[in-house]
Coordinates of C-alpha atoms and ligand atoms in Angstrom, one line a residue:
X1416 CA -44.7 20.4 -30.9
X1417 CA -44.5 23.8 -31.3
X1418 CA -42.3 25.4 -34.5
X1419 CA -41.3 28.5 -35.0
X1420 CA -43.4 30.4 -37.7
X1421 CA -40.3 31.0 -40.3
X1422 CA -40.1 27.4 -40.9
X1423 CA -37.0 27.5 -42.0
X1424 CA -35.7 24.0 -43.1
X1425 CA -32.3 22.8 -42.0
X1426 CA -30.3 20.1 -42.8
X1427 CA -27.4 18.5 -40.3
X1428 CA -24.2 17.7 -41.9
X1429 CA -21.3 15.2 -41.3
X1430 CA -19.1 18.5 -41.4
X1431 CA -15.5 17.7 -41.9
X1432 CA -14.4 14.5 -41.1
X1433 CA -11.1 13.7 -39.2
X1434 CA -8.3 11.6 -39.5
X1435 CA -7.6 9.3 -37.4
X1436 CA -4.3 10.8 -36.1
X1437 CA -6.3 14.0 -35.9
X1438 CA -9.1 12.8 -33.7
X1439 CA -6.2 11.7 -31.6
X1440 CA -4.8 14.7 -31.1
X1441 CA -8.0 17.0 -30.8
X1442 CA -9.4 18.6 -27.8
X1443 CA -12.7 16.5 -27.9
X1444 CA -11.1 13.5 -27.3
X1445 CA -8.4 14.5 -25.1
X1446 CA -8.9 13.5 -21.2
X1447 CA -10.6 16.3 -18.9
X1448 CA -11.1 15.9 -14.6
X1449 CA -13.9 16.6 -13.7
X1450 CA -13.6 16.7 -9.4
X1451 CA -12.0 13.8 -8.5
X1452 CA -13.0 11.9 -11.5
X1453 CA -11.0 11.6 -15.2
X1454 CA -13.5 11.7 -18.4
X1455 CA -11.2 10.0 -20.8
X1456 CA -12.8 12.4 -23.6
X1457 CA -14.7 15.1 -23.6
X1458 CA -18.0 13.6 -25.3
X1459 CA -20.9 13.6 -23.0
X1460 CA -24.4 11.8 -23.3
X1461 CA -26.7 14.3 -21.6
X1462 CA -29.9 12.6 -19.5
X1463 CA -32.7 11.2 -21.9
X1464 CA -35.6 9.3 -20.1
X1465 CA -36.2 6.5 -22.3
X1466 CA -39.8 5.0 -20.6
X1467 CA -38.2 1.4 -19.9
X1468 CA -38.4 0.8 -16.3
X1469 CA -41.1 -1.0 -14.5
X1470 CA -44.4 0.3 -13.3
X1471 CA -42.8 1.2 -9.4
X1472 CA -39.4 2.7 -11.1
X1473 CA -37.2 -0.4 -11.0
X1474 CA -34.3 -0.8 -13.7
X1475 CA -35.3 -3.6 -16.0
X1476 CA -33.0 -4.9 -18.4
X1477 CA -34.3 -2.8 -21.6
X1478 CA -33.1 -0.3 -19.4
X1479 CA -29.6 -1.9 -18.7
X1480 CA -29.3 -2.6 -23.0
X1481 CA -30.3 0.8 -23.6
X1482 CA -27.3 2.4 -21.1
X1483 CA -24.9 -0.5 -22.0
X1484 CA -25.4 0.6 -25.8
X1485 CA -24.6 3.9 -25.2
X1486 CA -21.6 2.6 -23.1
X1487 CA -20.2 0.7 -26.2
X1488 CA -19.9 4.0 -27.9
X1489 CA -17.1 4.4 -25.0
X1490 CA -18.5 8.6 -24.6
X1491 CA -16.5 10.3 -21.7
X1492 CA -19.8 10.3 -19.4
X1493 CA -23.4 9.2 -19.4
X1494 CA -25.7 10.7 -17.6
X1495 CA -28.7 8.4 -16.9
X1496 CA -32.1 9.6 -17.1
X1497 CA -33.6 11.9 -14.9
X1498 CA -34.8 9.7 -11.8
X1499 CA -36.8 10.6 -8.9
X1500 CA -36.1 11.2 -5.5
X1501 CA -38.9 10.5 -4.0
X1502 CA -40.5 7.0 -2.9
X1503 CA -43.7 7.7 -4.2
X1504 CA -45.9 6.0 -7.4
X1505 CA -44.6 7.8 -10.5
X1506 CA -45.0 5.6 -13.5
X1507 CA -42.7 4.0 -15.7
X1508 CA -39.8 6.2 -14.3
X1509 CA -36.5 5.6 -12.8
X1510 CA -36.7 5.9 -9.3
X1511 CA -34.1 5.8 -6.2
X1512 CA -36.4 7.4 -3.4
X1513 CA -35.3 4.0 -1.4
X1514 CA -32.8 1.4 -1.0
X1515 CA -34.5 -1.2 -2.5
X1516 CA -33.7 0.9 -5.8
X1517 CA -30.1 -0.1 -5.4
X1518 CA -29.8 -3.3 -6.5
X1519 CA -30.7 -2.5 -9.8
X1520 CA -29.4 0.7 -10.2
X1521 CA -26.3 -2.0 -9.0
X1522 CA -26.5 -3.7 -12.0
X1523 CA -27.1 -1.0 -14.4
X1524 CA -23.3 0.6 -13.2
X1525 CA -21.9 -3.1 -13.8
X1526 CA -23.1 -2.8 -16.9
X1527 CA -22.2 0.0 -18.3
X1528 CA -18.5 -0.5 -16.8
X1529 CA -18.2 -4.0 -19.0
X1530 CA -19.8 -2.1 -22.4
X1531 CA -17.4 0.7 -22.0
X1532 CA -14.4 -1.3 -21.1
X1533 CA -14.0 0.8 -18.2
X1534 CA -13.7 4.1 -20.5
X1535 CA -17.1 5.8 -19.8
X1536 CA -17.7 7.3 -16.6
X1537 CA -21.0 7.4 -14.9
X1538 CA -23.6 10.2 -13.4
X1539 CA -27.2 10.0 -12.3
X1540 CA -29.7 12.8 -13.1
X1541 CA -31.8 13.1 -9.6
X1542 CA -35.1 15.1 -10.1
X1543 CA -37.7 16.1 -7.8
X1544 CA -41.4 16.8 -9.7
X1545 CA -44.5 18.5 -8.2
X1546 CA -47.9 16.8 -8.6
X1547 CA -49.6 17.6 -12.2
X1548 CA -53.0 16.3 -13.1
X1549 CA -54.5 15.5 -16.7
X1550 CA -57.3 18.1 -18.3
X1551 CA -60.7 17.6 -16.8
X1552 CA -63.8 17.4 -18.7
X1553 CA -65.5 21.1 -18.0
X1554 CA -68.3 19.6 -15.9
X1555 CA -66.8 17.2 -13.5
X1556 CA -64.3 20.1 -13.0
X1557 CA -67.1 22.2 -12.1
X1558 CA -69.1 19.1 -9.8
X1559 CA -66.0 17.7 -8.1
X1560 CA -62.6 19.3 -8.3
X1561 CA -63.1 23.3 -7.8
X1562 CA -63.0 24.0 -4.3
X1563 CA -66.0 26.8 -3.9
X1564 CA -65.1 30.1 -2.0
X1565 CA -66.8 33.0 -1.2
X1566 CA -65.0 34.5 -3.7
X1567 CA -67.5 32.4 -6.1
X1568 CA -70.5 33.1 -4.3
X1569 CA -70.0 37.2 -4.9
X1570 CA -68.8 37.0 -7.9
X1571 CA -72.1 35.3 -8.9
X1572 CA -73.9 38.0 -6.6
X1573 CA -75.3 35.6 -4.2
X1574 CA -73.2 35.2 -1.0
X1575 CA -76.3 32.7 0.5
X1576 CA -75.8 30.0 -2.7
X1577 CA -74.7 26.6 -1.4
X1578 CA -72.0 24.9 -2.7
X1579 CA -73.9 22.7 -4.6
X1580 CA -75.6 26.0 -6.2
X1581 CA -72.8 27.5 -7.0
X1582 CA -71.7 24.5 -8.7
X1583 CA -75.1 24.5 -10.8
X1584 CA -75.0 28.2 -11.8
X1585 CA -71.1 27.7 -13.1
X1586 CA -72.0 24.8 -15.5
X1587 CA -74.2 26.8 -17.2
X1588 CA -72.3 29.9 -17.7
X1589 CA -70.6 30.0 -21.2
X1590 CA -66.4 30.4 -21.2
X1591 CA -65.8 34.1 -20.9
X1592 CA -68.7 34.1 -18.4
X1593 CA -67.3 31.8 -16.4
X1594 CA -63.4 33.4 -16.8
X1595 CA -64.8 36.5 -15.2
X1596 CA -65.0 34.7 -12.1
X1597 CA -63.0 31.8 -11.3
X1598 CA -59.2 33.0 -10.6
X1599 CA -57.0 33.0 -13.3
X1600 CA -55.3 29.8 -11.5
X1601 CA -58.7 28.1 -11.2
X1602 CA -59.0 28.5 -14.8
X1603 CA -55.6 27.6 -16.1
X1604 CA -56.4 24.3 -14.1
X1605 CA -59.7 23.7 -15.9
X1606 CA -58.1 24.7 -19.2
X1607 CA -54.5 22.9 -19.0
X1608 CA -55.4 20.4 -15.8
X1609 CA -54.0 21.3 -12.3
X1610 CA -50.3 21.6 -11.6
X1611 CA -48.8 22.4 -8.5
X1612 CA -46.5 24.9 -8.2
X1613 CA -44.0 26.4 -5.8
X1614 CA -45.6 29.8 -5.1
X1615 CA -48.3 27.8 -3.5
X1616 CA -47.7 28.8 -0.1
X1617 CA -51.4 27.3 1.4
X1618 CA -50.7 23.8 0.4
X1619 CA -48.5 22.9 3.6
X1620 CA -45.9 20.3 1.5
X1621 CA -45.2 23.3 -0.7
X1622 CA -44.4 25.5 2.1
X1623 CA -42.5 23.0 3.5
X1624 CA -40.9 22.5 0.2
X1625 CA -37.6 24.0 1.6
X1626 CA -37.0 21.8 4.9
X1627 CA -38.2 18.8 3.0
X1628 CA -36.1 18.6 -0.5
X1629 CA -32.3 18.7 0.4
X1630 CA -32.5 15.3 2.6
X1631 CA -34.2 14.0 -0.3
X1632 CA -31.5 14.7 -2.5
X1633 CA -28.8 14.2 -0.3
X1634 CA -30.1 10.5 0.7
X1635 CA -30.5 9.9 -3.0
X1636 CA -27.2 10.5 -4.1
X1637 CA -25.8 8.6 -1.2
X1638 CA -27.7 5.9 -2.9
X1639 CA -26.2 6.4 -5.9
X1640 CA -22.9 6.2 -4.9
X1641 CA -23.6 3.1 -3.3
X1642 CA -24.9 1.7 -6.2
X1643 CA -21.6 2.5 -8.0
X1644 CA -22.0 5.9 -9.8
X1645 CA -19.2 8.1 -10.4
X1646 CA -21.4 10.9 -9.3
X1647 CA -24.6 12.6 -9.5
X1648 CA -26.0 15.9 -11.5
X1649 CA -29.3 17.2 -9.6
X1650 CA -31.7 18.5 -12.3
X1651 CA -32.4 22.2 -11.7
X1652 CA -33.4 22.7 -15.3
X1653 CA -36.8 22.3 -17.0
X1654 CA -40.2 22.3 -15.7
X1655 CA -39.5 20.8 -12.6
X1656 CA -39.3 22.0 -8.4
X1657 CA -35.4 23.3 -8.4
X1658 CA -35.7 24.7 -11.4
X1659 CA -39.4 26.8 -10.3
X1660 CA -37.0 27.8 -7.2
X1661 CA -34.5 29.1 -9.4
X1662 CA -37.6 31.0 -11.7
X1663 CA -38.2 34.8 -12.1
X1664 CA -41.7 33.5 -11.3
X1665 CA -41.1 32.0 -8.0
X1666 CA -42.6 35.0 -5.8
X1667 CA -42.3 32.9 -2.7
X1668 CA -41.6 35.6 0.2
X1669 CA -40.3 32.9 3.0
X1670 CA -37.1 33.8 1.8
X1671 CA -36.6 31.3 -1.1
X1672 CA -38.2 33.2 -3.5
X1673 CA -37.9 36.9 -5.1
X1674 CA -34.4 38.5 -5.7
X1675 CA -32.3 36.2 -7.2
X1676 CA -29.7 35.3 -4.3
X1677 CA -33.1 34.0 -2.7
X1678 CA -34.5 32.0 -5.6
X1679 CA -30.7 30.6 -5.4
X1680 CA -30.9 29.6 -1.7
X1681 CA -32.6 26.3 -1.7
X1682 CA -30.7 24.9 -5.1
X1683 CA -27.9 25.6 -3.1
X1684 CA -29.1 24.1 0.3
X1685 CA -29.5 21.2 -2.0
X1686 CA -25.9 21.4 -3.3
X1687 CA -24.6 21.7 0.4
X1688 CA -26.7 19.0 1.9
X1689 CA -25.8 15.9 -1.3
X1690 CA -22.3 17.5 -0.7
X1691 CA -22.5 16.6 3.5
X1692 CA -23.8 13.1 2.8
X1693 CA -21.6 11.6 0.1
X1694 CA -18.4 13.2 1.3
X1695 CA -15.8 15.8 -0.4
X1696 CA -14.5 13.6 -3.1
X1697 CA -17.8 12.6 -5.0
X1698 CA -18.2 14.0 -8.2
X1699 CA -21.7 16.6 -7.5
X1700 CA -22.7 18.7 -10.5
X1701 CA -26.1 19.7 -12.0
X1702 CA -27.9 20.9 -15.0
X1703 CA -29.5 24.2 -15.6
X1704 CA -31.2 26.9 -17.7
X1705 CA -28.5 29.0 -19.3
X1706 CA -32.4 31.1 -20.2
X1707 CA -35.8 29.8 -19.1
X1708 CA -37.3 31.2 -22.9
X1709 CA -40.6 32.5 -21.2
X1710 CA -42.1 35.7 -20.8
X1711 CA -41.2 37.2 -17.3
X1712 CA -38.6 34.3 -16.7
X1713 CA -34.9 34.3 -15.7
X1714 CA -33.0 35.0 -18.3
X1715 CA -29.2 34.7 -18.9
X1716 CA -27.7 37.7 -16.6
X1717 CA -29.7 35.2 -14.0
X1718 CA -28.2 32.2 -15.1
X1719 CA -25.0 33.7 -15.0
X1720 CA -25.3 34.7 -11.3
X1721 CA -26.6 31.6 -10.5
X1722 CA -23.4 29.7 -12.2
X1723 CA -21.2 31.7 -10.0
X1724 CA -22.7 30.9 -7.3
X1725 CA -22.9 27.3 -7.9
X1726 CA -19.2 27.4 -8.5
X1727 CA -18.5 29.0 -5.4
X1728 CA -20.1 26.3 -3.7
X1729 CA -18.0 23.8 -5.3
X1730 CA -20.7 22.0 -8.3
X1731 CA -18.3 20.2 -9.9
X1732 CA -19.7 20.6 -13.1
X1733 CA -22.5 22.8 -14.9
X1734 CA -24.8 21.1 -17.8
X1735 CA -26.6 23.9 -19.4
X1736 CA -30.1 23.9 -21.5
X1737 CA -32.7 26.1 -21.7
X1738 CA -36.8 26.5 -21.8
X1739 CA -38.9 23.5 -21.6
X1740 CA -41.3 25.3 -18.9
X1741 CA -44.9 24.5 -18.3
X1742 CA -45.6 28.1 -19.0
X1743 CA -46.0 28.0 -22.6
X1744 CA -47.1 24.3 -23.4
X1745 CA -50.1 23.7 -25.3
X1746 CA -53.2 22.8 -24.1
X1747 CA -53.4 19.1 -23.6
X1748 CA -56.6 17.0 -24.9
X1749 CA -58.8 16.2 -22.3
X1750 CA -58.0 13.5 -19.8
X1751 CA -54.4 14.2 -21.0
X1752 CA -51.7 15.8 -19.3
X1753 CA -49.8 19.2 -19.7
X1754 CA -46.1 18.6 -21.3
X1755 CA -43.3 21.0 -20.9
X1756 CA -41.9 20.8 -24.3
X1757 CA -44.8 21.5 -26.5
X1758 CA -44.3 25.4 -27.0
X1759 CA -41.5 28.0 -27.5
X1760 CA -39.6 27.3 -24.9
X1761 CA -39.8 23.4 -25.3
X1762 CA -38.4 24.4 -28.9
X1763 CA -35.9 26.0 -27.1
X1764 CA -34.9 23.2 -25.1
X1765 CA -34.9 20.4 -28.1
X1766 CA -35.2 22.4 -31.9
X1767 CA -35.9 20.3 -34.2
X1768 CA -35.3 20.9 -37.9
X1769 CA -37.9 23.6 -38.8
X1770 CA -36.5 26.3 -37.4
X1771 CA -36.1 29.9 -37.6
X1772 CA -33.3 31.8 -38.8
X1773 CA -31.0 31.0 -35.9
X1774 CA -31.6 27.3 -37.0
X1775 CA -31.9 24.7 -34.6
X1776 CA -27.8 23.7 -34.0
X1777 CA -26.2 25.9 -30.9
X1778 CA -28.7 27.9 -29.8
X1779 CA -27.4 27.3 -26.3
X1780 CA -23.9 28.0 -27.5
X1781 CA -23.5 31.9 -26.7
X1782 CA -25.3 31.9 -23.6
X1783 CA -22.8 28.8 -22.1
X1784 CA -20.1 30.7 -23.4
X1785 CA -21.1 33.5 -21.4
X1786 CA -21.9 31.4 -18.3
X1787 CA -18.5 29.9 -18.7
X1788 CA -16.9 33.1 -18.9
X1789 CA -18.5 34.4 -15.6
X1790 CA -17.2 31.8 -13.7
X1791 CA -13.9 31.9 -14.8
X1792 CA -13.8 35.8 -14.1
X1793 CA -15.0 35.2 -10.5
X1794 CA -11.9 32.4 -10.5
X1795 CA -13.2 28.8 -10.8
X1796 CA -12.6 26.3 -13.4
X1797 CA -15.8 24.9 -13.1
X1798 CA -16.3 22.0 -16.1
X1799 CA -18.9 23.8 -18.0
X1800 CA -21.3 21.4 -20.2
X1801 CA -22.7 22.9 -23.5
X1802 CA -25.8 20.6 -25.7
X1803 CA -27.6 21.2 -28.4
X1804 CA -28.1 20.7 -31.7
X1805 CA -24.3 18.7 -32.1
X1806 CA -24.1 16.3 -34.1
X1807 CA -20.6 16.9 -35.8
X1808 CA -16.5 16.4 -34.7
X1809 CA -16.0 19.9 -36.3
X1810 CA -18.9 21.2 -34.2
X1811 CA -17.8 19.6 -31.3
X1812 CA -14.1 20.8 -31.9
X1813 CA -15.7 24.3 -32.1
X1814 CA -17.1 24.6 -29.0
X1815 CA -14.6 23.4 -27.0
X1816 CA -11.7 26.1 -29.7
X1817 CA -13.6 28.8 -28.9
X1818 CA -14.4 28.0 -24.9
X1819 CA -17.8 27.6 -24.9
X1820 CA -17.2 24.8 -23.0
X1821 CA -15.2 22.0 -21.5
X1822 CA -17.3 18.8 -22.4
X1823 CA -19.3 18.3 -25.4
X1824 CA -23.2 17.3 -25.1
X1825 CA -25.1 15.4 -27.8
X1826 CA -28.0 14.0 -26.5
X1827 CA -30.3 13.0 -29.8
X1828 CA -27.1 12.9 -32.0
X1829 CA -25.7 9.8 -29.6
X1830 CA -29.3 8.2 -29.6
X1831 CA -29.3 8.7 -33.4
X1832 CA -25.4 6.7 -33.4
X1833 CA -24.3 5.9 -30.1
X1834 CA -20.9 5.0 -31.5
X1835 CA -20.3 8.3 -33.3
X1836 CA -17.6 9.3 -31.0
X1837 CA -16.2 5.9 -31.6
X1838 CA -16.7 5.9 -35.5
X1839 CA -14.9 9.5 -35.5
X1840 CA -11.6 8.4 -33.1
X1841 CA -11.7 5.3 -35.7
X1842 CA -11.2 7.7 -38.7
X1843 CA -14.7 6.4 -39.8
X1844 CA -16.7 9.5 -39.7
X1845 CA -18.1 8.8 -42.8
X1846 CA -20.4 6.1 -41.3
X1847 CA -22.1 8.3 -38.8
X1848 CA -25.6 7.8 -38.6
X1849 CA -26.5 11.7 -38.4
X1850 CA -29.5 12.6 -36.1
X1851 CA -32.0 14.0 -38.4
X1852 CA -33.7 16.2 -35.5
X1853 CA -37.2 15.5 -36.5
X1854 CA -38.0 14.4 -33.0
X1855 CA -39.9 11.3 -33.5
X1856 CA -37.8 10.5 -30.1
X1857 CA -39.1 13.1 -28.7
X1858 CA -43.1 12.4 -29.8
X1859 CA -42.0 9.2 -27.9
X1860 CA -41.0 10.5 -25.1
X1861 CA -44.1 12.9 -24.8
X1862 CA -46.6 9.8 -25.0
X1863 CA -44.3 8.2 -22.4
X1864 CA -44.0 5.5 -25.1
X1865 CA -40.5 4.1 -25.1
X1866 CA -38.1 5.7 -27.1
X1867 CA -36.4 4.9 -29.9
X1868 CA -34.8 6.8 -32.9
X1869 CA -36.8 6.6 -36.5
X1870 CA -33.1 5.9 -37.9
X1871 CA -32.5 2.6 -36.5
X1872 CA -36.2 1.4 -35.9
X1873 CA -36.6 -0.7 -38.9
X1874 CA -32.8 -1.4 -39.0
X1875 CA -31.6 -4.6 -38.8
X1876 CA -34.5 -6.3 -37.0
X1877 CA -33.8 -9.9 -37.2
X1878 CA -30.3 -10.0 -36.2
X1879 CA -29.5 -12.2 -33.4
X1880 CA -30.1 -10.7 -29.9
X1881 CA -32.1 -7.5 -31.6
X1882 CA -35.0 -6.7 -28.7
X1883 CA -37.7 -5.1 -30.3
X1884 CA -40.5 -3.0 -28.9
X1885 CA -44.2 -4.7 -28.0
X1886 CA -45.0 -3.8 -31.6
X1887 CA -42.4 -5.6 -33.5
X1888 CA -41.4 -3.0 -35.7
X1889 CA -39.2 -1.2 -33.9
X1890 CA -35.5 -1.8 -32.9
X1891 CA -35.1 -1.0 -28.5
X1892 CA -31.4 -0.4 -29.5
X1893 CA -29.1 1.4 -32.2
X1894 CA -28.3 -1.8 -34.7
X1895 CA -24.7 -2.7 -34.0
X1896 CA -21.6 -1.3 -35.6
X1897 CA -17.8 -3.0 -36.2
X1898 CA -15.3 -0.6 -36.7
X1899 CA -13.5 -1.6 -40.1
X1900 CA -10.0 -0.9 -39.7
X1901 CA -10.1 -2.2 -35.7
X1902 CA -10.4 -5.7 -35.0
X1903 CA -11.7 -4.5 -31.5
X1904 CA -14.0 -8.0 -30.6
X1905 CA -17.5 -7.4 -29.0
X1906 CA -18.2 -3.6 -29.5
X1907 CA -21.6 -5.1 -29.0
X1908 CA -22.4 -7.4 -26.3
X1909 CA -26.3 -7.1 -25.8
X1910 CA -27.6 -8.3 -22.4
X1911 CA -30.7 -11.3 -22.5
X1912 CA -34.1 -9.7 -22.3
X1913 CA -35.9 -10.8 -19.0
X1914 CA -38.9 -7.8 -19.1
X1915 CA -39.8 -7.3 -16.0
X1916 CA -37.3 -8.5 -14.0
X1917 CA -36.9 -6.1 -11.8
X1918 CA -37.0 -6.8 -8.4
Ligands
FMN2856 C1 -36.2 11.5 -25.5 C2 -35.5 12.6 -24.7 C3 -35.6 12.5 -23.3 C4 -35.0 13.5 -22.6 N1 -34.9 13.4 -21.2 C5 -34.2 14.4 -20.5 C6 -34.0 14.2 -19.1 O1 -34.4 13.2 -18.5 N2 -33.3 15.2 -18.4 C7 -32.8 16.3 -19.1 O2 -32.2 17.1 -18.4 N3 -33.0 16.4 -20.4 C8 -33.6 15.5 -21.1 N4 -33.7 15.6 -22.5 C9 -33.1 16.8 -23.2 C10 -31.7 16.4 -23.6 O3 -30.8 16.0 -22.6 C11 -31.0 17.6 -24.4 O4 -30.9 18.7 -23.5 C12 -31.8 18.1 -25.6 O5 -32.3 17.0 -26.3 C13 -31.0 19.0 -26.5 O6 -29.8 18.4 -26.8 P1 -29.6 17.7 -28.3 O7 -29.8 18.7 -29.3 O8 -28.1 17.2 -28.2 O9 -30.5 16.5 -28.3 C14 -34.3 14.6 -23.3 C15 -34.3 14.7 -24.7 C16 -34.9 13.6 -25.4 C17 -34.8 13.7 -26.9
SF4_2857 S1 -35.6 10.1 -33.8 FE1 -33.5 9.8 -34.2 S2 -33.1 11.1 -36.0 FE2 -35.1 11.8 -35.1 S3 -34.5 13.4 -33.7 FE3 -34.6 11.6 -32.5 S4 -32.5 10.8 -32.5 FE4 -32.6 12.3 -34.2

């Protein structure tokens, strides 16, 4: 991953720790509605895909322990991983492109409902992806997968060459030789492998990109409300199609791309077309980039257009990150693919300890506030969503003192301790397992390994009902935890491994 240069080391802290009578009484775990449904706290588990369903997308029960864990930490919401729309072959993730999704997805609310007791509230991440390809080897790039043009043959200043020619006389030009005349997008393929985008106006499913994605959405989130969410947040944010809509660099000129009320068009066709299928009172909100962190991207005066304008259509709540673009990544290895958190604005999106001299805690903290603030200026009380880098009560408390934002996100802190919350409304703050942010999780995630979190690996592995990855070695959940003072039975009821057992 990339660092920035200062390398700055940071350390997180525990921070101050509460009393229990002053957990009580504090705004983070107060109650908050959000539409027509009540978080009872304001802690929030932001999406983390965690590689554990089957092959075709099923739920499988490491990924009914993983949520249910979570859920024993009793957090206001969970938002489960960010799961595809579509009902086509995606590897080992979620899926709910089809109703034979449901069933699982069925058992995966049950379950979460019985770990929390009824106290955490539920939300689905939908995502739709374009098609990216791993890094060719130079020569079968060359022999197979460039399409040869005229443009080729002059540049090579022979417009009779067959393709096969052409072809030929490429392999045995040397790098810059051969940068003077493919197109810079034919060479960003060879170099990084290719990746479809949505300025890709000759590729007829890109075009169509528009007419084709708000059904999608809209019959996926009918899905999950059938399968007994308490609502969904569509992913605008990150690498992926809605978010490229919603990108300084979507040039598209069929109207959805451009100015910004045009880049904003199809995110919110999206919005009004879930919002048509499941019905006024379902809970609709999404995530997006409060600043895409690349050069020539949107940055916040966008994303603070694009809030309002999302509240105006009545999102029921706003999750904000930032970066984590294609843009910048590194090069992959060859036969690898590119990943969207590998440079500067994948830093952006999850800093890890090694920072610079803003440090990695908040860094999306100012730009929410001002998000927030625009929205509540143009009149709507949008619940705004603020992550990054918290890991602490008095953190926490800040951000929701100083109106940054209305629910608190912790994504690597709650995979670090998934009871935190619960530790802290105990009075047991002191036994928080703080998240280190050295993003071991995160390598994980990258190698589409699954994930777990370098604090609890080794932890605990032969206690009864601990699943353990293929290796052995590593825990698949957080080790369990009893509050002290509480006699509260079964904080931890794990559910029996059956791999695979999905459908
Ligand atoms: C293993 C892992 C998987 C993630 N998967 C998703 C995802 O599916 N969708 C998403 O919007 N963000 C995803 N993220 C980003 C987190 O939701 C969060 O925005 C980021 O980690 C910064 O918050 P934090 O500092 O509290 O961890 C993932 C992060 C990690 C560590
Ligand atoms: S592996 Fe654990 S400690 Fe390290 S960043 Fe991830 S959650 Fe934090």
């Amino acid at each position: 991953m990339w660092r920035p240069p200062q390398r700055i080391r940071f350390e997180p802290a525990r921070g101050r720790i509460p009393t229990i009578e002053e957990a009580a009484r504090s705004r983070l775990f107060s109650p908050l509605a959000v539409g027509n449904v009540s978080l009872r706290q304001r802690t929030w588990v932001p999406a983390m895909v965690p590689w554990r369903a089957t092959d075709d997308g099923f739920v499988t029960a490491e990924v009914i322990d993983w949520y249910a864990r979570f859920a024993v930490g009793r957090p206001g919401a969970i938002v489960v991983e960010a799961t595809g729309i579509r009902d086509v072959p995606s590897g080992p993730l979620l899926r709910i492109g089809h109703d034979r999704f449901v069933p699982g997805l069925q058992r995966l609310t049950a379950a979460v409902d019985e770990a929390s007791g009824g106290h955490t509230k539920l939300f689905i991440q939908l995502i739709d992806f374009l098609a990216i390809r791993r890094r060719p080897e130079r020569s079968k790039f060359l022999q197979q997968h460039l399409r040869i043009t005229d443009l080729h043959r002059r540049a090579l200043g022979d417009c009779n060459l067959g393709d096969g020619e052409v072809r030929t006389r490429l392999t045995t030009l040397d790098d810059s030789e051969l940068a003077r005349i493919l197109s810079p997008q034919e060479l960003q393929s060879l170099r990084f492998g290719h990746r479809e985008r949505v300025t890709d106006m000759e590729i007829p499913h890109i075009r169509d990109l528009p007419a084709v994605v708000p059904p999608l959405f809209a019959d996926a989130a009918l899905r999950a409300k059938a399968a007994g969410f308490d609502g969904v947040e569509l992913h605008f944010a990150h690498a992926y199609t809605m978010a490229s809509f919603l990108s300084r660099t979507n040039t598209r000129e069929d109207g959805y791309g451009g100015v910004r009320e045009q880049r904003v068009r199809l995110p919110l066709e999206v919005l009004a077309a879930v919002r048509a299928r499941v019905g006024p009172d379902y809970v609709v909100g999404c995530r997006y980039l409060a600043d895409e962190c690349i050069d020539g991207g949107s940055t916040l005066d966008d994303a603070m257009f694009f809030g309002v304008a999302f509240a105006r259509a009545n999102m029921d709540f706003i999750s904000t990150s930032r970066g984590g673009k294609f843009d910048d990544a590194k090069q992959p290895n060859i036969g690898a693919a590119a990943y969207p958190y590998t440079g500067p604005s994948g830093y952006e999106c999850m800093p890890q300890y090694i920072s610079d001299e803003r440090g990695p805690f908040g860094r999306n903290r100012e730009p929410t506030a001002q998000i927030r603030r625009a929205i509540r200026e143009a009149g709507f009380d949008t619940t705004l969503i603020c992550s990054g880098g918290v890991h602490n009560f008095e953190m926490a408390e800040g951000l929701l003192a100083d109106g940054t934002c209305d629910v608190v996100g912790a994504a690597r802190q709650s995979l670090a301790d998934p009871d935190w919350f619960l530790k802290i409304s105990h009075g047991e703050g002191s036994a928080v397992r703080t998240c280190s942010y050295n993003n071991y999780c995160e390598a994980l995630d990258q190698k589409h390994k699954p994930v777990t979190c370098q604090l609890w690996d080794r932890e605990k592995l032969d206690v009864p009902g601990a699943t353990l990855a293929e290796d052995g070695k590593r825990r698949l959940t957080a080790p369990p935890w009893q509050p002290s003072g509480d006699a509260r039975p079964g904080v931890f009821a794990q559910t029996a491994k059956q791999p695979g057992s999905d459908p």
